[in-house]
C-alpha cells in the first residue's frame, strides 16, 4: 500500500546532501537516459534558489496560481518548452542550482534525499514513492519537508501529495521557504554566505 506510513529515518551521521536509499539497487537497471525503465524510476532532484518573481513565472507557465508562502507541488507541462525555459533561467543565473542528486527507485519502493543537518536542527528532506501505471506513466507520492527546531529561526514545513508524470516530465516544489528566511536556509543547508543570497527562495526541480 503506497499510503502506508514512511519508515523511520536513518540514524547514520548526517551529510550535507545525500541519497537515502531504502531498498537495494539491483544490477541491470535501465539506461542512464531513461527516466522510467523496466520496474525502475530514475529521478533527478535539483535543489535551487530563485527570485520570487521567477517562481511566479514558472507557476504561471504551468497554469497554476502561486500561493504566497504556501508549500506547493506544481507539475510542469510535458514537452520541450518547460525544459528550455528552465535551461534559459539557469543560464541567466535566475535559477541557481545548489545541489543535484540522482535517485533510482523500484516500483512501490521508497527513496529520498536530504540536505543540511536534519538531525541537528535544520534540514531539507524529500521522500518519493513511485507506482508504475504502464503506458509510460508513473504516479509519484512526494513528501517534502523542512525540518527545523525553534533555534533554527526558520519555520518547519511539510506536505504529502501525489503527482502523475510521463517520461521526462518535471515538477517543482515551491514554498519551502520565504524570501525573508532564505539567507538562514542558505547558510544552514548549503553553507552559503548569508549576505550573498539576495532576494531568493528555495525551490526543488524534479525530473
Short mmCIF file of C-alpha atoms in Angstrom, two decimals:
data_model
loop_
_atom_site.label_atom_id
_atom_site.label_comp_id
_atom_site.label_asym_id
_atom_site.label_seq_id
_atom_site.Cartn_x
_atom_site.Cartn_y
_atom_site.Cartn_z
CA UNK A 1 0.00 0.00 0.00
CA UNK A 2 1.69 3.23 -1.10
CA UNK A 3 -0.19 5.12 1.59
CA UNK A 4 1.48 3.13 4.37
CA UNK A 5 3.47 5.15 6.91
CA UNK A 6 7.01 6.06 5.98
CA UNK A 7 9.72 4.03 7.62
CA UNK A 8 11.71 5.63 10.43
CA UNK A 9 14.51 7.92 9.19
CA UNK A 10 18.05 6.59 9.02
CA UNK A 11 20.27 7.24 12.04
CA UNK A 12 23.50 7.49 10.06
CA UNK A 13 25.59 10.63 10.68
CA UNK A 14 24.07 13.37 8.50
CA UNK A 15 25.85 14.82 5.49
CA UNK A 16 25.27 17.97 3.53
CA UNK A 17 23.39 16.37 0.63
CA UNK A 18 22.98 12.65 0.18
CA UNK A 19 20.79 9.96 -1.28
CA UNK A 20 18.78 8.00 1.25
CA UNK A 21 18.08 4.65 -0.39
CA UNK A 22 15.57 2.46 1.41
CA UNK A 23 15.93 -0.56 -0.87
CA UNK A 24 18.76 -2.49 -2.58
CA UNK A 25 19.54 -1.42 -6.15
CA UNK A 26 19.85 -4.48 -8.37
CA UNK A 27 22.14 -4.89 -11.34
CA UNK A 28 20.83 -4.48 -14.86
CA UNK A 29 18.97 -1.21 -14.30
CA UNK A 30 17.51 0.96 -17.05
CA UNK A 31 19.85 3.03 -19.27
CA UNK A 32 21.00 6.33 -17.81
CA UNK A 33 18.91 8.33 -20.30
CA UNK A 34 15.70 6.52 -19.31
CA UNK A 35 13.55 8.25 -16.69
CA UNK A 36 11.26 5.23 -16.42
CA UNK A 37 12.76 1.81 -17.08
CA UNK A 38 11.58 -1.78 -16.59
CA UNK A 39 10.44 -1.78 -12.98
CA UNK A 40 12.55 1.30 -12.21
CA UNK A 41 12.09 5.06 -11.95
CA UNK A 42 15.06 7.40 -12.27
CA UNK A 43 14.63 10.83 -10.63
CA UNK A 44 16.91 13.84 -10.95
CA UNK A 45 16.38 16.06 -7.91
CA UNK A 46 17.89 19.55 -8.16
CA UNK A 47 17.75 21.90 -5.19
CA UNK A 48 17.94 25.52 -6.31
CA UNK A 49 17.27 29.13 -5.40
CA UNK A 50 15.34 31.67 -7.46
CA UNK A 51 13.76 35.11 -7.04
CA UNK A 52 10.06 35.07 -6.11
CA UNK A 53 9.06 36.64 -9.45
CA UNK A 54 10.76 33.79 -11.34
CA UNK A 55 8.82 31.21 -9.33
CA UNK A 56 5.62 33.09 -10.09
CA UNK A 57 6.54 32.97 -13.79
CA UNK A 58 7.13 29.20 -13.62
CA UNK A 59 3.83 28.63 -11.84
CA UNK A 60 2.02 30.68 -14.49
CA UNK A 61 3.68 28.57 -17.20
CA UNK A 62 2.06 25.57 -15.57
CA UNK A 63 -1.31 27.39 -15.42
CA UNK A 64 -1.32 27.08 -11.64
CA UNK A 65 -1.72 30.16 -9.42
CA UNK A 66 1.08 30.53 -6.96
CA UNK A 67 0.03 30.94 -3.34
CA UNK A 68 2.38 33.18 -1.40
CA UNK A 69 4.25 31.41 1.40
CA UNK A 70 2.35 28.17 0.77
CA UNK A 71 4.05 24.83 0.20
CA UNK A 72 3.08 23.63 -3.29
CA UNK A 73 3.96 20.86 -5.74
CA UNK A 74 3.39 22.11 -9.29
CA UNK A 75 3.61 19.84 -12.33
CA UNK A 76 5.07 21.47 -15.43
CA UNK A 77 3.56 20.59 -18.82
CA UNK A 78 5.15 17.69 -20.67
CA UNK A 79 7.28 18.55 -23.69
CA UNK A 80 10.38 20.61 -24.51
CA UNK A 81 9.10 24.09 -23.61
CA UNK A 82 9.47 23.80 -19.80
CA UNK A 83 12.91 22.23 -20.26
CA UNK A 84 14.01 25.12 -22.49
CA UNK A 85 12.59 27.67 -20.05
CA UNK A 86 14.42 26.16 -17.09
CA UNK A 87 17.64 25.98 -19.09
CA UNK A 88 17.35 29.65 -20.02
CA UNK A 89 16.69 30.65 -16.41
CA UNK A 90 19.76 28.68 -15.30
CA UNK A 91 21.94 30.25 -17.99
CA UNK A 92 20.79 33.71 -16.88
CA UNK A 93 21.52 32.78 -13.24
CA UNK A 94 17.91 33.45 -12.29
CA UNK A 95 17.71 29.82 -11.16
CA UNK A 96 20.85 28.76 -9.31
CA UNK A 97 21.35 25.01 -8.86
CA UNK A 98 22.83 24.32 -5.42
CA UNK A 99 22.81 20.52 -5.41
CA UNK A 100 21.86 17.72 -7.77
CA UNK A 101 21.01 14.16 -6.71
CA UNK A 102 20.06 11.23 -8.92
CA UNK A 103 17.80 8.63 -7.33
CA UNK A 104 16.83 5.19 -8.62
CA UNK A 105 13.64 3.66 -7.23
CA UNK A 106 11.91 0.35 -7.78
CA UNK A 107 8.17 0.16 -8.25
CA UNK A 108 6.41 0.86 -4.94
CA UNK A 109 9.79 1.32 -3.19
CA UNK A 110 10.65 4.40 -1.15
CA UNK A 111 13.68 6.54 -1.87
CA UNK A 112 14.73 10.02 -0.76
CA UNK A 113 17.38 12.66 -0.29
CA UNK A 114 18.46 15.07 2.43
CA UNK A 115 20.33 18.38 2.58
CA UNK A 116 21.68 20.12 5.65
CA UNK A 117 21.62 18.57 9.11
CA UNK A 118 18.14 17.17 9.65
CA UNK A 119 19.30 15.55 12.89
CA UNK A 120 20.83 18.77 14.23
CA UNK A 121 18.11 21.32 13.94
CA UNK A 122 17.72 22.34 10.28
CA UNK A 123 17.50 20.36 7.07
CA UNK A 124 15.58 19.51 3.91
CA UNK A 125 14.22 16.01 3.41
CA UNK A 126 12.26 14.79 0.38
CA UNK A 127 10.88 11.28 0.07
CA UNK A 128 9.40 9.66 -3.02
CA UNK A 129 7.31 6.57 -3.60
CA UNK A 130 6.61 5.64 -7.25
CA UNK A 131 3.85 3.44 -8.58
CA UNK A 132 4.30 2.48 -12.23
CA UNK A 133 0.98 2.59 -14.08
CA UNK A 134 2.00 1.43 -17.55
CA UNK A 135 1.92 3.31 -20.86
CA UNK A 136 4.98 5.32 -19.73
CA UNK A 137 3.28 6.98 -16.75
CA UNK A 138 4.12 6.90 -13.07
CA UNK A 139 2.15 8.03 -10.04
CA UNK A 140 4.61 9.50 -7.57
CA UNK A 141 3.95 10.16 -3.91
CA UNK A 142 6.02 13.18 -2.81
CA UNK A 143 6.76 14.17 0.78
CA UNK A 144 8.89 17.35 1.05
CA UNK A 145 9.80 18.59 4.49
CA UNK A 146 11.76 21.39 6.11
CA UNK A 147 12.87 20.05 9.47
CA UNK A 148 13.70 22.84 11.91
CA UNK A 149 13.89 23.41 15.62
CA UNK A 150 12.90 26.70 17.19
CA UNK A 151 16.53 27.74 17.44
CA UNK A 152 16.92 27.35 13.67
CA UNK A 153 14.89 30.54 13.09
CA UNK A 154 13.03 29.04 10.12
CA UNK A 155 9.52 27.53 10.12
CA UNK A 156 9.17 23.77 9.78
CA UNK A 157 7.04 22.81 6.77
CA UNK A 158 5.74 19.51 5.48
CA UNK A 159 3.31 18.16 2.92
CA UNK A 160 2.29 14.81 1.45
CA UNK A 161 0.86 14.72 -2.06
CA UNK A 162 0.87 12.85 -5.38
CA UNK A 163 1.68 13.74 -8.97
CA UNK A 164 1.22 11.79 -12.19
CA UNK A 165 4.08 12.06 -14.69
CA UNK A 166 5.10 10.88 -18.13
CA UNK A 167 8.64 10.27 -19.41
CA UNK A 168 10.85 13.34 -18.97
CA UNK A 169 8.18 15.47 -17.27
CA UNK A 170 9.24 17.77 -14.41
CA UNK A 171 7.58 19.18 -11.34
CA UNK A 172 8.51 21.89 -8.86
CA UNK A 173 8.36 22.02 -5.09
CA UNK A 174 7.79 25.65 -4.04
CA UNK A 175 7.05 27.39 -0.77
CA UNK A 176 9.69 25.58 1.29
CA UNK A 177 10.92 28.97 2.47
CA UNK A 178 10.04 32.61 2.16
CA UNK A 179 12.50 35.11 0.70
CA UNK A 180 12.91 36.56 4.19
CA UNK A 181 14.08 33.21 5.57
CA UNK A 182 16.20 32.16 2.60
CA UNK A 183 19.50 33.64 3.94
CA UNK A 184 19.22 31.44 7.05
CA UNK A 185 18.45 28.32 4.98
CA UNK A 186 21.23 29.14 2.52
CA UNK A 187 23.73 29.21 5.36
CA UNK A 188 22.43 26.14 7.23
CA UNK A 189 21.69 23.88 4.26
CA UNK A 190 24.50 24.81 1.86
CA UNK A 191 27.00 26.82 3.94
CA UNK A 192 26.48 29.84 1.68
CA UNK A 193 27.41 33.31 2.96
CA UNK A 194 24.12 34.74 4.27
CA UNK A 195 24.75 38.18 2.80
CA UNK A 196 25.26 36.86 -0.75
CA UNK A 197 21.84 35.21 -1.10
CA UNK A 198 19.81 38.15 -2.33
CA UNK A 199 16.02 38.11 -2.61
CA UNK A 200 15.57 34.41 -3.35
CA UNK A 201 13.58 31.37 -2.29
CA UNK A 202 14.25 27.66 -2.10
CA UNK A 203 12.83 25.58 -4.95
CA UNK A 204 13.28 21.91 -5.89
CA UNK A 205 13.13 20.76 -9.52
CA UNK A 206 12.40 17.06 -10.02
CA UNK A 207 12.55 15.31 -13.40
#
